[in-house]
PDB file of C-alpha atoms in Angstrom:
ATOM      1  CA  UNK A   1    -211.952 -25.286  14.477  1.00 45.00           C
ATOM      2  CA  UNK A   2    -208.501 -23.754  14.364  1.00 48.00           C
ATOM      3  CA  UNK A   3    -209.253 -20.786  16.566  1.00 50.00           C
ATOM      4  CA  UNK A   4    -208.654 -20.947  20.304  1.00 46.00           C
ATOM      5  CA  UNK A   5    -211.881 -19.039  20.911  1.00 54.00           C
ATOM      6  CA  UNK A   6    -214.080 -21.120  18.600  1.00 59.00           C
ATOM      7  CA  UNK A   7    -217.044 -22.858  20.125  1.00 62.00           C
ATOM      8  CA  UNK A   8    -219.409 -25.479  18.773  1.00 61.00           C
ATOM      9  CA  UNK A   9    -222.484 -24.220  16.926  1.00 58.00           C
ATOM     10  CA  UNK A  10    -225.500 -24.437  19.235  1.00 65.00           C
ATOM     11  CA  UNK A  11    -227.924 -21.780  17.949  1.00 80.00           C
ATOM     12  CA  UNK A  12    -229.987 -22.961  14.944  1.00 85.00           C
ATOM     13  CA  UNK A  13    -230.458 -19.347  13.795  1.00 93.00           C
ATOM     14  CA  UNK A  14    -226.686 -18.858  13.781  1.00 95.00           C
ATOM     15  CA  UNK A  15    -226.310 -22.031  11.729  1.00 95.00           C
ATOM     16  CA  UNK A  16    -228.961 -20.834   9.266  1.00 96.00           C
ATOM     17  CA  UNK A  17    -227.383 -17.440   8.657  1.00 97.00           C
ATOM     18  CA  UNK A  18    -223.826 -18.788   8.557  1.00 97.00           C
ATOM     19  CA  UNK A  19    -224.937 -21.337   5.973  1.00 97.00           C
ATOM     20  CA  UNK A  20    -226.346 -18.489   3.883  1.00 98.00           C
ATOM     21  CA  UNK A  21    -223.062 -16.565   4.149  1.00 98.00           C
ATOM     22  CA  UNK A  22    -221.046 -19.663   3.220  1.00 98.00           C
ATOM     23  CA  UNK A  23    -223.319 -20.397   0.244  1.00 98.00           C
ATOM     24  CA  UNK A  24    -222.965 -16.797  -0.950  1.00 98.00           C
ATOM     25  CA  UNK A  25    -219.179 -17.071  -0.618  1.00 98.00           C
ATOM     26  CA  UNK A  26    -219.098 -20.247  -2.706  1.00 98.00           C
ATOM     27  CA  UNK A  27    -221.364 -18.614  -5.326  1.00 98.00           C
ATOM     28  CA  UNK A  28    -218.985 -15.657  -5.415  1.00 97.00           C
ATOM     29  CA  UNK A  29    -216.018 -17.950  -6.048  1.00 97.00           C
ATOM     30  CA  UNK A  30    -217.932 -19.674  -8.849  1.00 97.00           C
ATOM     31  CA  UNK A  31    -218.586 -16.233 -10.373  1.00 96.00           C
ATOM     32  CA  UNK A  32    -214.872 -15.369 -10.249  1.00 94.00           C
ATOM     33  CA  UNK A  33    -214.828 -13.474  -6.936  1.00 94.00           C
ATOM     34  CA  UNK A  34    -213.185 -14.054  -3.583  1.00 95.00           C
ATOM     35  CA  UNK A  35    -214.292 -16.694  -1.054  1.00 97.00           C
ATOM     36  CA  UNK A  36    -216.021 -14.322   1.341  1.00 98.00           C
ATOM     37  CA  UNK A  37    -219.609 -13.283   2.027  1.00 98.00           C
ATOM     38  CA  UNK A  38    -221.576 -11.727   4.881  1.00 98.00           C
ATOM     39  CA  UNK A  39    -225.177 -11.141   5.866  1.00 98.00           C
ATOM     40  CA  UNK A  40    -226.682  -8.685   8.324  1.00 98.00           C
ATOM     41  CA  UNK A  41    -229.721  -9.820  10.281  1.00 98.00           C
ATOM     42  CA  UNK A  42    -232.074  -7.984  12.625  1.00 97.00           C
ATOM     43  CA  UNK A  43    -234.919  -9.639  14.524  1.00 96.00           C
ATOM     44  CA  UNK A  44    -234.547 -12.815  12.490  1.00 96.00           C
ATOM     45  CA  UNK A  45    -234.869 -10.977   9.161  1.00 97.00           C
ATOM     46  CA  UNK A  46    -232.218 -10.535   6.484  1.00 98.00           C
ATOM     47  CA  UNK A  47    -231.398  -6.836   6.108  1.00 98.00           C
ATOM     48  CA  UNK A  48    -228.494  -7.017   3.663  1.00 98.00           C
ATOM     49  CA  UNK A  49    -225.924  -9.336   2.158  1.00 98.00           C
ATOM     50  CA  UNK A  50    -222.519  -8.761   0.645  1.00 98.00           C
ATOM     51  CA  UNK A  51    -219.983 -10.706  -1.337  1.00 98.00           C
ATOM     52  CA  UNK A  52    -216.331  -9.858  -1.789  1.00 98.00           C
ATOM     53  CA  UNK A  53    -216.054  -7.426  -4.718  1.00 97.00           C
ATOM     54  CA  UNK A  54    -212.369  -6.478  -4.462  1.00 97.00           C
ATOM     55  CA  UNK A  55    -211.250  -7.799  -7.838  1.00 95.00           C
ATOM     56  CA  UNK A  56    -214.555  -7.187  -9.633  1.00 93.00           C
ATOM     57  CA  UNK A  57    -214.761  -3.527  -8.597  1.00 95.00           C
ATOM     58  CA  UNK A  58    -211.010  -2.841  -8.359  1.00 96.00           C
ATOM     59  CA  UNK A  59    -211.712  -1.702  -4.793  1.00 97.00           C
ATOM     60  CA  UNK A  60    -209.495  -2.997  -1.989  1.00 97.00           C
ATOM     61  CA  UNK A  61    -212.150  -1.973   0.550  1.00 97.00           C
ATOM     62  CA  UNK A  62    -214.967  -3.962  -1.096  1.00 98.00           C
ATOM     63  CA  UNK A  63    -214.748  -6.839   1.351  1.00 98.00           C
ATOM     64  CA  UNK A  64    -217.982  -8.779   1.892  1.00 98.00           C
ATOM     65  CA  UNK A  65    -218.637  -7.289   5.320  1.00 98.00           C
ATOM     66  CA  UNK A  66    -218.118  -3.725   4.081  1.00 98.00           C
ATOM     67  CA  UNK A  67    -220.354  -4.378   1.062  1.00 98.00           C
ATOM     68  CA  UNK A  68    -223.066  -5.743   3.390  1.00 98.00           C
ATOM     69  CA  UNK A  69    -222.700  -2.819   5.813  1.00 98.00           C
ATOM     70  CA  UNK A  70    -223.023  -0.312   2.967  1.00 98.00           C
ATOM     71  CA  UNK A  71    -226.106  -2.108   1.622  1.00 98.00           C
ATOM     72  CA  UNK A  72    -227.729  -2.226   5.065  1.00 98.00           C
ATOM     73  CA  UNK A  73    -227.122   1.467   5.646  1.00 98.00           C
ATOM     74  CA  UNK A  74    -228.700   2.329   2.290  1.00 98.00           C
ATOM     75  CA  UNK A  75    -231.651  -0.026   2.895  1.00 98.00           C
ATOM     76  CA  UNK A  76    -232.370   1.454   6.318  1.00 97.00           C
ATOM     77  CA  UNK A  77    -231.394   5.046   5.619  1.00 97.00           C
ATOM     78  CA  UNK A  78    -229.223   4.920   8.733  1.00 97.00           C
ATOM     79  CA  UNK A  79    -225.533   4.545   9.471  1.00 96.00           C
ATOM     80  CA  UNK A  80    -226.183   2.807  12.790  1.00 97.00           C
ATOM     81  CA  UNK A  81    -226.764  -0.903  12.477  1.00 98.00           C
ATOM     82  CA  UNK A  82    -227.408  -1.468  16.153  1.00 97.00           C
ATOM     83  CA  UNK A  83    -229.616  -4.432  16.884  1.00 97.00           C
ATOM     84  CA  UNK A  84    -228.028  -6.431  14.070  1.00 97.00           C
ATOM     85  CA  UNK A  85    -225.862  -9.498  13.903  1.00 97.00           C
ATOM     86  CA  UNK A  86    -223.220  -9.755  11.209  1.00 98.00           C
ATOM     87  CA  UNK A  87    -222.733 -13.313   9.973  1.00 98.00           C
ATOM     88  CA  UNK A  88    -219.565 -13.815   7.951  1.00 98.00           C
ATOM     89  CA  UNK A  89    -218.277 -16.828   6.081  1.00 98.00           C
ATOM     90  CA  UNK A  90    -214.854 -16.063   7.556  1.00 98.00           C
ATOM     91  CA  UNK A  91    -213.541 -14.119  10.534  1.00 97.00           C
ATOM     92  CA  UNK A  92    -213.583 -10.444   9.575  1.00 97.00           C
ATOM     93  CA  UNK A  93    -210.194  -8.947   8.791  1.00 96.00           C
ATOM     94  CA  UNK A  94    -209.145  -5.957  10.907  1.00 96.00           C
ATOM     95  CA  UNK A  95    -210.682  -3.492   8.411  1.00 97.00           C
ATOM     96  CA  UNK A  96    -214.017  -5.320   8.409  1.00 97.00           C
ATOM     97  CA  UNK A  97    -213.954  -5.738  12.163  1.00 97.00           C
ATOM     98  CA  UNK A  98    -213.402  -1.992  12.568  1.00 97.00           C
ATOM     99  CA  UNK A  99    -216.173  -1.229  10.037  1.00 98.00           C
ATOM    100  CA  UNK A 100    -218.522  -3.508  11.998  1.00 98.00           C
ATOM    101  CA  UNK A 101    -217.656  -1.737  15.234  1.00 97.00           C
ATOM    102  CA  UNK A 102    -218.201   1.679  13.605  1.00 97.00           C
ATOM    103  CA  UNK A 103    -221.542   0.412  12.288  1.00 98.00           C
ATOM    104  CA  UNK A 104    -222.471  -0.485  15.880  1.00 97.00           C
ATOM    105  CA  UNK A 105    -223.548  -4.048  15.113  1.00 98.00           C
ATOM    106  CA  UNK A 106    -224.481  -5.926  18.272  1.00 97.00           C
ATOM    107  CA  UNK A 107    -222.781  -9.189  17.432  1.00 97.00           C
ATOM    108  CA  UNK A 108    -220.410 -10.789  14.936  1.00 97.00           C
ATOM    109  CA  UNK A 109    -220.527 -14.512  14.183  1.00 97.00           C
ATOM    110  CA  UNK A 110    -218.127 -16.133  11.723  1.00 97.00           C
ATOM    111  CA  UNK A 111    -217.519 -19.604  10.352  1.00 97.00           C
ATOM    112  CA  UNK A 112    -213.915 -19.963   9.124  1.00 97.00           C
ATOM    113  CA  UNK A 113    -211.136 -18.052  10.875  1.00 96.00           C
ATOM    114  CA  UNK A 114    -207.932 -16.167  10.071  1.00 95.00           C
ATOM    115  CA  UNK A 115    -205.973 -19.420   9.950  1.00 95.00           C
ATOM    116  CA  UNK A 116    -208.343 -20.858   7.353  1.00 96.00           C
ATOM    117  CA  UNK A 117    -207.981 -17.625   5.367  1.00 95.00           C
ATOM    118  CA  UNK A 118    -204.178 -17.908   5.570  1.00 94.00           C
ATOM    119  CA  UNK A 119    -204.394 -21.512   4.367  1.00 95.00           C
ATOM    120  CA  UNK A 120    -206.428 -20.166   1.423  1.00 95.00           C
ATOM    121  CA  UNK A 121    -203.725 -17.638   0.535  1.00 94.00           C
ATOM    122  CA  UNK A 122    -205.157 -14.547   2.247  1.00 94.00           C
ATOM    123  CA  UNK A 123    -203.122 -12.415   4.655  1.00 88.00           C
ATOM    124  CA  UNK A 124    -205.743 -11.541   7.278  1.00 88.00           C
ATOM    125  CA  UNK A 125    -203.658 -13.192   9.999  1.00 88.00           C
ATOM    126  CA  UNK A 126    -200.624 -11.103   9.024  1.00 91.00           C
ATOM    127  CA  UNK A 127    -202.617  -7.894   9.520  1.00 92.00           C
ATOM    128  CA  UNK A 128    -203.826  -9.018  12.932  1.00 90.00           C
ATOM    129  CA  UNK A 129    -200.203  -9.763  13.848  1.00 92.00           C
ATOM    130  CA  UNK A 130    -199.061  -6.423  12.405  1.00 92.00           C
ATOM    131  CA  UNK A 131    -201.511  -4.443  14.559  1.00 91.00           C
ATOM    132  CA  UNK A 132    -200.208  -6.230  17.637  1.00 92.00           C
ATOM    133  CA  UNK A 133    -196.661  -4.964  16.970  1.00 94.00           C
ATOM    134  CA  UNK A 134    -195.109  -1.583  17.624  1.00 94.00           C
ATOM    135  CA  UNK A 135    -195.586   0.719  14.622  1.00 92.00           C
ATOM    136  CA  UNK A 136    -191.850   1.273  14.376  1.00 91.00           C
ATOM    137  CA  UNK A 137    -191.561  -2.338  13.128  1.00 93.00           C
ATOM    138  CA  UNK A 138    -194.112  -1.936  10.326  1.00 94.00           C
ATOM    139  CA  UNK A 139    -193.005  -2.057   6.690  1.00 94.00           C
ATOM    140  CA  UNK A 140    -195.238   0.945   5.878  1.00 94.00           C
ATOM    141  CA  UNK A 141    -194.389   4.071   7.857  1.00 93.00           C
ATOM    142  CA  UNK A 142    -197.286   5.753   9.644  1.00 91.00           C
ATOM    143  CA  UNK A 143    -196.130   9.314  10.261  1.00 92.00           C
ATOM    144  CA  UNK A 144    -197.809  12.063  12.259  1.00 92.00           C
ATOM    145  CA  UNK A 145    -197.123  15.358  10.495  1.00 95.00           C
ATOM    146  CA  UNK A 146    -199.117  17.734  12.638  1.00 94.00           C
ATOM    147  CA  UNK A 147    -199.598  21.256  11.305  1.00 96.00           C
ATOM    148  CA  UNK A 148    -200.966  24.364  13.006  1.00 96.00           C
ATOM    149  CA  UNK A 149    -204.255  23.761  11.165  1.00 97.00           C
ATOM    150  CA  UNK A 150    -204.577  20.081  12.133  1.00 96.00           C
ATOM    151  CA  UNK A 151    -207.504  20.644  14.506  1.00 96.00           C
ATOM    152  CA  UNK A 152    -209.489  22.945  12.158  1.00 97.00           C
ATOM    153  CA  UNK A 153    -211.806  20.215  10.789  1.00 96.00           C
ATOM    154  CA  UNK A 154    -212.759  19.227  14.342  1.00 95.00           C
ATOM    155  CA  UNK A 155    -213.283  22.843  15.361  1.00 95.00           C
ATOM    156  CA  UNK A 156    -215.576  23.278  12.341  1.00 96.00           C
ATOM    157  CA  UNK A 157    -217.403  20.077  13.323  1.00 94.00           C
ATOM    158  CA  UNK A 158    -217.879  21.166  16.918  1.00 94.00           C
ATOM    159  CA  UNK A 159    -219.091  24.564  15.708  1.00 95.00           C
ATOM    160  CA  UNK A 160    -222.057  22.979  13.894  1.00 96.00           C
ATOM    161  CA  UNK A 161    -225.140  22.823  16.089  1.00 95.00           C
ATOM    162  CA  UNK A 162    -226.830  20.619  13.479  1.00 95.00           C
ATOM    163  CA  UNK A 163    -224.093  17.972  13.343  1.00 93.00           C
ATOM    164  CA  UNK A 164    -225.243  14.361  13.323  1.00 92.00           C
ATOM    165  CA  UNK A 165    -223.446  12.549  16.106  1.00 87.00           C
ATOM    166  CA  UNK A 166    -222.052   9.122  15.434  1.00 85.00           C
TER     167      UNK A 166
END
């Protein structure tokens, strides 16, 4: 356990679902994909699973957790995944962590961590470190170019009585 916040596995259900995620990740590697997979579980039942599809689908957002979140939303007909636990073969990258938070999952449990991913040639750790720094030090500029119309989409949103809150 490389991570300072890692703890020994004590919950047999956690071990079961993490084993499934790890097995799916290994299967994905054997099929030519990346070494990542995730499963979403509610009340002890599998709701959805995802494997990394970045290179297969030419989609940089097709990380295993995002694929699983999309599948769960479609399966349930709901964008809120509250009441679920996300089990991931590796610590979610910042994008996947944010997607999990937006999906309102109750809990995230992962096996490997960002250091393991870095050892495997993935830059998750670099992104975590990047987000901890001041934006002025980033290699990619993030520029606010506010116009007079910048708030119009939000005004239109707030003007809809039938809007679905999320």
